[in-house]
Short mmCIF file of C-alpha atoms in Angstrom, two decimals:
data_model
loop_
_atom_site.label_atom_id
_atom_site.label_comp_id
_atom_site.label_asym_id
_atom_site.label_seq_id
_atom_site.Cartn_x
_atom_site.Cartn_y
_atom_site.Cartn_z
CA MET L 1082 -216.43 -88.33 67.59
CA THR L 1083 -215.51 -84.53 67.36
CA ASP L 1084 -212.23 -85.58 65.59
CA ASP L 1085 -214.00 -87.93 63.28
CA ARG L 1086 -214.11 -85.63 60.33
CA LEU L 1087 -214.75 -86.40 56.88
CA VAL L 1088 -212.37 -84.89 54.39
CA ILE L 1089 -213.07 -84.74 50.62
CA ALA L 1090 -210.63 -82.91 48.16
CA GLY L 1091 -209.57 -80.64 50.91
CA HIS L 1092 -213.19 -79.84 52.16
CA GLU L 1093 -213.72 -80.88 55.77
CA PHE L 1094 -217.21 -81.95 56.98
CA LYS L 1095 -218.18 -82.24 60.48
CA SER L 1096 -221.62 -84.26 59.92
CA ARG L 1097 -221.90 -87.51 58.04
CA LEU L 1098 -225.41 -86.70 57.29
CA TRP L 1099 -225.88 -84.91 54.08
CA VAL L 1100 -229.36 -83.68 53.15
CA GLY L 1101 -231.39 -82.56 50.26
CA THR L 1102 -233.59 -79.41 50.20
CA GLY L 1103 -236.33 -80.31 48.03
CA LYS L 1104 -240.15 -81.31 48.90
CA TYR L 1105 -240.47 -79.18 51.91
CA LYS L 1106 -243.71 -77.13 52.76
CA ASP L 1107 -241.61 -73.96 52.72
CA PHE L 1108 -238.21 -72.54 53.12
CA VAL L 1109 -238.82 -72.25 56.90
CA GLU L 1110 -239.37 -75.86 57.34
CA THR L 1111 -236.40 -76.70 55.11
CA GLN L 1112 -234.16 -74.55 57.22
CA LYS L 1113 -235.47 -76.19 60.49
CA ALA L 1114 -235.16 -79.74 59.43
CA ILE L 1115 -231.53 -78.96 58.16
CA GLU L 1116 -230.74 -77.56 61.47
CA ALA L 1117 -232.49 -80.68 63.30
CA SER L 1118 -230.43 -82.97 61.05
CA GLY L 1119 -227.11 -81.34 62.08
CA ALA L 1120 -226.07 -81.59 58.34
CA ASP L 1121 -223.35 -79.28 57.13
CA VAL L 1122 -223.74 -80.25 53.57
CA VAL L 1123 -227.05 -79.45 51.73
CA THR L 1124 -227.67 -80.24 48.02
CA VAL L 1125 -229.49 -77.81 45.70
CA ALA L 1126 -230.92 -77.93 42.20
CA VAL L 1127 -230.32 -75.42 39.58
CA ARG L 1128 -233.24 -73.99 37.80
CA ARG L 1129 -234.50 -70.94 36.13
CA VAL L 1130 -235.26 -67.97 38.36
CA ASN L 1131 -238.76 -67.06 38.58
CA ILE L 1132 -238.83 -63.55 36.75
CA THR L 1133 -242.33 -62.94 37.07
CA ASP L 1134 -242.90 -63.25 40.80
CA ARG L 1135 -239.99 -60.92 42.15
CA SER L 1136 -241.23 -61.48 45.61
CA ARG L 1137 -240.50 -65.06 45.74
CA ASP L 1138 -237.83 -65.80 48.48
CA ASN L 1139 -234.34 -67.12 47.80
CA LEU L 1140 -233.53 -70.67 49.25
CA LEU L 1141 -230.02 -69.33 49.89
CA ASP L 1142 -231.38 -66.59 52.33
CA TYR L 1143 -232.61 -69.56 54.44
CA ILE L 1144 -229.47 -71.75 54.08
CA ASP L 1145 -226.44 -69.47 54.67
CA PRO L 1146 -223.53 -70.49 52.25
CA LYS L 1147 -221.08 -69.53 54.78
CA LYS L 1148 -222.43 -71.88 57.28
CA TYR L 1149 -223.21 -74.88 55.04
CA THR L 1150 -221.37 -76.38 52.21
CA ILE L 1151 -223.85 -76.06 49.13
CA LEU L 1152 -223.72 -78.89 46.91
CA PRO L 1153 -225.35 -78.07 43.56
CA ASN L 1154 -226.53 -81.11 41.70
CA THR L 1155 -227.50 -81.97 38.25
CA ALA L 1156 -230.83 -83.51 39.11
CA GLY L 1157 -233.07 -84.04 36.18
CA CYS L 1158 -230.44 -84.09 33.76
CA TYR L 1159 -230.64 -87.27 31.31
CA THR L 1160 -227.63 -86.31 28.91
CA VAL L 1161 -223.92 -85.87 29.27
CA GLU L 1162 -224.68 -82.30 27.62
CA ASP L 1163 -227.23 -81.14 30.22
CA ALA L 1164 -225.22 -82.52 33.06
CA VAL L 1165 -222.01 -80.65 32.07
CA ARG L 1166 -224.21 -77.47 31.22
CA TYR L 1167 -225.91 -77.45 34.44
CA SER L 1168 -222.60 -77.96 36.44
CA ARG L 1169 -221.16 -75.09 34.66
CA LEU L 1170 -224.17 -72.95 35.42
CA ALA L 1171 -223.84 -73.91 39.07
CA ARG L 1172 -220.15 -73.06 39.32
CA ALA L 1173 -220.91 -69.67 37.57
CA ALA L 1174 -223.42 -68.88 40.18
CA GLY L 1175 -220.63 -68.76 42.64
CA VAL L 1176 -221.04 -70.86 45.58
CA SER L 1177 -218.68 -73.96 44.96
CA ASP L 1178 -216.62 -75.95 42.55
CA LEU L 1179 -218.34 -79.13 44.04
CA VAL L 1180 -220.93 -80.79 41.94
CA LYS L 1181 -223.04 -83.87 42.72
CA LEU L 1182 -223.25 -85.13 39.29
CA GLU L 1183 -226.39 -86.94 38.17
CA VAL L 1184 -226.97 -88.33 34.57
CA LEU L 1185 -230.17 -90.23 34.75
CA GLY L 1186 -231.05 -93.20 32.67
CA ASP L 1187 -234.90 -93.33 32.69
CA GLU L 1188 -237.73 -91.54 34.21
CA ARG L 1189 -239.33 -94.39 35.95
CA THR L 1190 -236.40 -95.76 38.17
CA LEU L 1191 -234.20 -92.59 37.87
CA PHE L 1192 -231.30 -94.96 37.69
CA PRO L 1193 -228.06 -93.23 36.63
CA ASP L 1194 -226.84 -93.73 33.14
CA THR L 1195 -223.55 -94.78 34.20
CA ALA L 1196 -221.85 -94.61 30.94
CA GLY L 1197 -223.03 -91.04 30.57
CA LEU L 1198 -222.00 -90.39 34.14
CA ILE L 1199 -218.31 -91.46 33.37
CA GLU L 1200 -218.19 -89.31 30.33
CA ALA L 1201 -219.64 -86.22 31.90
CA ALA L 1202 -217.38 -86.60 35.08
CA LYS L 1203 -214.46 -86.79 32.71
CA ILE L 1204 -215.31 -83.54 31.15
CA LEU L 1205 -215.94 -81.87 34.28
CA ILE L 1206 -212.87 -83.26 36.21
CA LYS L 1207 -210.74 -81.70 33.27
CA GLU L 1208 -212.36 -78.40 33.92
CA GLY L 1209 -211.51 -78.35 37.43
CA PHE L 1210 -214.71 -79.43 39.12
CA ILE L 1211 -214.88 -81.57 42.27
CA VAL L 1212 -217.15 -84.27 40.98
CA LEU L 1213 -219.24 -86.32 43.32
CA PRO L 1214 -220.96 -88.78 41.13
CA TYR L 1215 -224.39 -90.20 41.91
CA THR L 1216 -224.05 -93.80 40.83
CA ASN L 1217 -225.59 -97.33 40.78
CA ASP L 1218 -224.39 -99.80 43.57
CA ASP L 1219 -221.93 -101.24 40.89
CA PRO L 1220 -218.43 -101.88 42.18
CA ILE L 1221 -216.80 -101.72 38.73
CA VAL L 1222 -218.30 -98.39 37.93
CA ALA L 1223 -217.48 -96.84 41.29
CA LYS L 1224 -214.01 -98.04 40.63
CA LYS L 1225 -213.70 -96.31 37.06
CA LEU L 1226 -215.24 -93.17 38.69
CA VAL L 1227 -212.43 -93.10 41.14
CA ASP L 1228 -209.84 -93.89 38.28
CA ILE L 1229 -210.77 -90.89 36.43
CA GLY L 1230 -210.54 -88.67 39.45
CA CYS L 1231 -213.66 -88.50 41.49
CA PRO L 1232 -212.60 -87.92 45.03
CA ALA L 1233 -215.75 -89.69 46.45
CA VAL L 1234 -218.44 -91.75 45.07
CA MET L 1235 -222.32 -91.72 45.75
CA PRO L 1236 -223.74 -95.04 45.22
CA LEU L 1237 -227.61 -95.45 45.76
CA ALA L 1238 -229.05 -97.67 48.40
CA ALA L 1239 -232.37 -98.12 46.28
CA PRO L 1240 -234.16 -96.00 43.78
CA ILE L 1241 -234.51 -92.15 44.61
CA GLY L 1242 -237.47 -91.41 46.83
CA SER L 1243 -238.40 -95.23 47.15
CA GLY L 1244 -237.74 -95.50 50.85
CA LEU L 1245 -236.85 -99.05 50.23
CA GLY L 1246 -233.52 -99.10 52.27
CA ILE L 1247 -230.38 -100.88 51.13
CA ARG L 1248 -231.45 -103.27 48.44
CA ASN L 1249 -228.10 -104.69 47.78
CA PRO L 1250 -225.77 -104.61 51.07
CA TYR L 1251 -223.29 -106.97 49.50
CA ASN L 1252 -222.50 -104.74 46.43
CA LEU L 1253 -222.36 -101.66 48.79
CA LYS L 1254 -219.90 -103.65 51.07
CA ILE L 1255 -217.71 -104.45 47.98
CA ILE L 1256 -217.63 -100.70 46.98
CA MET L 1257 -216.72 -99.73 50.48
CA GLU L 1258 -213.91 -102.43 50.49
CA THR L 1259 -212.50 -101.83 47.01
CA VAL L 1260 -212.65 -98.25 46.50
CA LYS L 1261 -210.33 -95.99 48.57
CA VAL L 1262 -212.23 -92.77 48.40
CA PRO L 1263 -215.11 -91.90 50.79
CA ILE L 1264 -218.45 -93.47 49.83
CA ILE L 1265 -221.69 -91.57 50.43
CA VAL L 1266 -224.67 -93.81 50.15
CA ASP L 1267 -227.32 -91.54 48.57
CA ALA L 1268 -231.00 -92.20 47.85
CA GLY L 1269 -233.47 -94.91 48.91
CA VAL L 1270 -233.01 -94.51 52.49
CA GLY L 1271 -236.59 -94.75 54.44
CA THR L 1272 -236.04 -94.50 58.06
CA ALA L 1273 -233.43 -94.17 60.60
CA SER L 1274 -232.22 -97.93 60.63
CA ASP L 1275 -231.61 -97.77 56.92
CA ALA L 1276 -229.20 -94.89 57.67
CA ALA L 1277 -227.59 -96.70 60.55
CA LEU L 1278 -227.05 -99.64 58.47
CA ALA L 1279 -225.29 -97.91 55.85
CA MET L 1280 -222.97 -96.38 58.33
CA GLU L 1281 -222.53 -99.60 60.16
CA TYR L 1282 -221.34 -101.26 56.75
CA GLY L 1283 -218.84 -98.68 56.63
CA ALA L 1284 -220.15 -95.80 54.56
CA ASP L 1285 -218.48 -92.28 55.15
CA ALA L 1286 -221.81 -90.40 54.99
CA VAL L 1287 -225.37 -90.74 53.90
CA LEU L 1288 -227.39 -88.30 51.82
CA MET L 1289 -231.14 -88.19 51.94
CA ASN L 1290 -234.08 -85.91 51.20
CA THR L 1291 -237.25 -87.74 50.97
CA ALA L 1292 -236.98 -89.77 53.95
CA ILE L 1293 -236.77 -86.73 56.00
CA ALA L 1294 -238.97 -83.98 53.89
CA GLY L 1295 -241.74 -86.71 53.28
CA ALA L 1296 -241.90 -87.95 56.87
CA GLN L 1297 -245.18 -87.16 58.73
CA ASP L 1298 -243.08 -85.03 61.14
CA PRO L 1299 -239.94 -83.91 59.10
CA LEU L 1300 -238.17 -82.21 62.04
CA ALA L 1301 -238.44 -85.33 64.19
CA MET L 1302 -237.21 -87.58 61.45
CA ALA L 1303 -234.36 -85.11 60.66
CA GLU L 1304 -233.23 -85.52 64.36
CA ALA L 1305 -233.79 -89.39 64.24
CA MET L 1306 -231.42 -89.44 61.12
CA LYS L 1307 -228.91 -87.43 62.88
CA HIS L 1308 -228.73 -90.06 65.84
CA ALA L 1309 -228.86 -92.96 63.50
CA VAL L 1310 -226.02 -91.66 61.33
CA HIS L 1311 -223.97 -90.99 64.28
CA ALA L 1312 -224.83 -94.29 66.11
CA GLY L 1313 -224.10 -96.22 62.86
CA ARG L 1314 -220.70 -94.65 62.64
CA LEU L 1315 -219.95 -95.43 66.17
CA ALA L 1316 -220.94 -99.06 65.79
CA TYR L 1317 -218.82 -99.18 62.63
CA LYS L 1318 -215.70 -97.94 64.48
CA ALA L 1319 -216.53 -100.21 67.33
CA GLY L 1320 -216.60 -103.30 65.41
CA ARG L 1321 -219.62 -105.55 65.43
CA ILE L 1322 -219.22 -109.25 66.89
CA PRO L 1323 -219.46 -111.98 64.30
CA ARG L 1324 -222.78 -113.85 63.54
CA LYS L 1325 -223.07 -117.19 64.98
CA LEU L 1326 -225.51 -119.86 64.62
CA TYR L 1327 -225.70 -121.20 68.16
CA ALA L 1328 -225.51 -119.46 71.46
CA THR L 1329 -222.46 -118.46 73.53
CA ALA L 1330 -223.06 -117.88 77.13
CA SER L 1331 -222.41 -114.17 78.51
CA SER L 1332 -221.97 -115.41 82.05
CA PRO L 1333 -219.14 -117.69 82.90
CA ILE L 1334 -219.93 -121.37 84.04
CA GLU L 1335 -217.18 -121.59 86.38
CA GLY L 1336 -218.13 -121.20 90.03
CA MET L 1337 -221.82 -122.44 89.55
CA LEU L 1338 -223.22 -124.65 92.24
CA MET R 1034 -238.40 -48.90 28.14
CA THR R 1035 -238.67 -45.70 26.18
CA ASP R 1036 -240.12 -45.35 22.54
CA VAL R 1037 -240.58 -48.15 20.11
CA GLU R 1038 -237.39 -47.34 18.10
CA ASP R 1039 -235.28 -48.00 21.31
CA ALA R 1040 -236.81 -51.34 21.95
CA ILE R 1041 -235.17 -54.79 21.50
CA HIS R 1042 -237.05 -57.94 21.52
CA ILE R 1043 -235.46 -60.71 23.66
CA HIS R 1044 -236.20 -63.88 25.43
CA VAL R 1045 -235.81 -64.27 29.13
CA ASN R 1046 -236.08 -67.65 30.76
CA GLY R 1047 -238.18 -68.52 27.66
CA GLN R 1048 -240.49 -65.42 27.87
CA ALA R 1049 -240.81 -63.01 25.10
CA ARG R 1050 -239.82 -59.46 26.37
CA THR R 1051 -239.20 -56.05 24.97
CA TRP R 1052 -236.27 -54.17 26.60
CA ARG R 1053 -234.62 -50.94 26.16
CA SER R 1054 -231.91 -50.94 23.69
CA GLY R 1055 -228.44 -50.52 25.13
CA ALA R 1056 -229.48 -52.27 28.50
CA THR R 1057 -226.74 -54.49 29.78
CA VAL R 1058 -227.27 -58.00 31.70
CA ALA R 1059 -226.67 -56.20 34.98
CA ASP R 1060 -229.48 -53.56 33.93
CA LEU R 1061 -231.72 -56.55 33.09
CA LEU R 1062 -231.11 -58.25 36.29
CA GLN R 1063 -231.58 -54.84 38.31
CA ASP R 1064 -234.87 -54.13 36.51
CA LEU R 1065 -236.18 -57.63 37.20
CA ASP R 1066 -235.17 -57.18 40.84
CA ILE R 1067 -232.89 -60.16 40.75
CA ARG R 1068 -229.76 -59.92 42.96
CA THR R 1069 -226.66 -60.70 40.92
CA GLU R 1070 -224.89 -62.63 43.45
CA ARG R 1071 -225.70 -66.42 43.32
CA VAL R 1072 -227.22 -66.51 39.97
CA ALA R 1073 -225.96 -67.70 36.71
CA VAL R 1074 -226.65 -65.98 33.32
CA GLU R 1075 -226.43 -67.79 30.09
CA LEU R 1076 -226.59 -65.43 27.10
CA ASN R 1077 -227.28 -67.04 23.78
CA LEU R 1078 -225.84 -70.20 25.43
CA GLU R 1079 -222.80 -68.66 26.68
CA ILE R 1080 -222.34 -68.73 30.41
CA LEU R 1081 -221.25 -65.28 31.60
CA ASP R 1082 -218.81 -64.54 34.33
CA GLN R 1083 -220.60 -62.47 37.02
CA ALA R 1084 -217.97 -59.98 36.78
CA THR R 1085 -218.74 -59.07 33.30
CA PHE R 1086 -222.68 -58.54 33.94
CA ASP R 1087 -222.29 -54.90 33.63
CA GLN R 1088 -220.23 -55.07 30.45
CA ARG R 1089 -222.58 -57.25 28.26
CA GLN R 1090 -225.05 -55.36 26.31
CA LEU R 1091 -228.20 -57.00 25.17
CA SER R 1092 -229.07 -57.00 21.48
CA ASN R 1093 -232.26 -57.72 19.50
CA GLY R 1094 -233.03 -61.52 19.42
CA ASP R 1095 -230.82 -62.25 22.35
CA ARG R 1096 -231.75 -65.27 24.63
CA VAL R 1097 -230.96 -64.89 28.38
CA GLU R 1098 -231.26 -67.63 30.90
CA ILE R 1099 -231.13 -66.61 34.52
CA LEU R 1100 -230.65 -69.35 36.82
CA GLY R 1101 -230.41 -69.85 40.62
CA PHE R 1102 -230.61 -72.44 43.25
CA ILE R 1103 -233.75 -74.09 44.45
CA GLY R 1104 -234.83 -76.82 46.86
CA GLY R 1105 -233.64 -80.32 45.59
CA GLY R 1106 -232.17 -83.31 46.51
CA THR R 1107 -231.92 -86.25 44.09
CA ALA R 1108 -235.13 -85.61 42.01
CA ALA R 1109 -236.53 -85.39 38.49
CA LYS R 1110 -237.40 -82.20 36.90
CA ASP R 1111 -239.32 -80.20 39.62
#
């Protein structure tokens, strides 16, 4: 599968597993987990630099932007204004024109505010950003995001950090069939089979953070996810057999005594 | 910081600070031991181009925000 590359707005990616960098014990663990996952896209948040503790390490000392595509996100933004402001700040920090755009709707579910998302995406696309929107598993919203110029769409599998897996496979399937840009299933994955399933459905990539960082052994889970995404992709390309209610013999009847 | 007449009062990442008059954004970052690459600076809500850090002088009452990248995936605030 070395030729099976994912391309989004001119950016080419080797791995179809994208990972977040939050919730790890320390930067060393973050680095090791990313390495074990084989991911080449890592998402990061934009926050105030600690000005009182100068000795604090910098995340980008552990995740080399030359080796990885750094995908800044607007996590924690609940308004269009905030999401646009954080996107501009991320770009000003000079790692990339890419942004994983989040406009959250409420603190309990962390579901996207899709109206705000579309509005913010329009503003940022006009400013030349490559907007990868974190959205609901709503095929109509996904289509609207593509229509306004998003080169990929990132629908959720389940609420962020919930580990519930794919709650609405039919909606995701419809998004994959109706939207002609790469689909990155983002958020809600709990374990390897969830990631494999997303890929078998036809997702172009999967993004996760908590499933790896929150596992009892993050490095082992990172490796499991790498294999799951790879296996799911292979299975998708291979094409599964149809489901049937009754048995079909694998061995020929002909020649039996 | 020299004597009081030369001092300016600014806010850096929400904290009140006294700084020397005439200092630029680049000086501020250097004094705070923050490397200029991969940080974004907002001066009174205006996002600055990194190339202009050494030209932008700080004035009394300025509000400076210095931002960088931290670990995060899809998460709420911190």
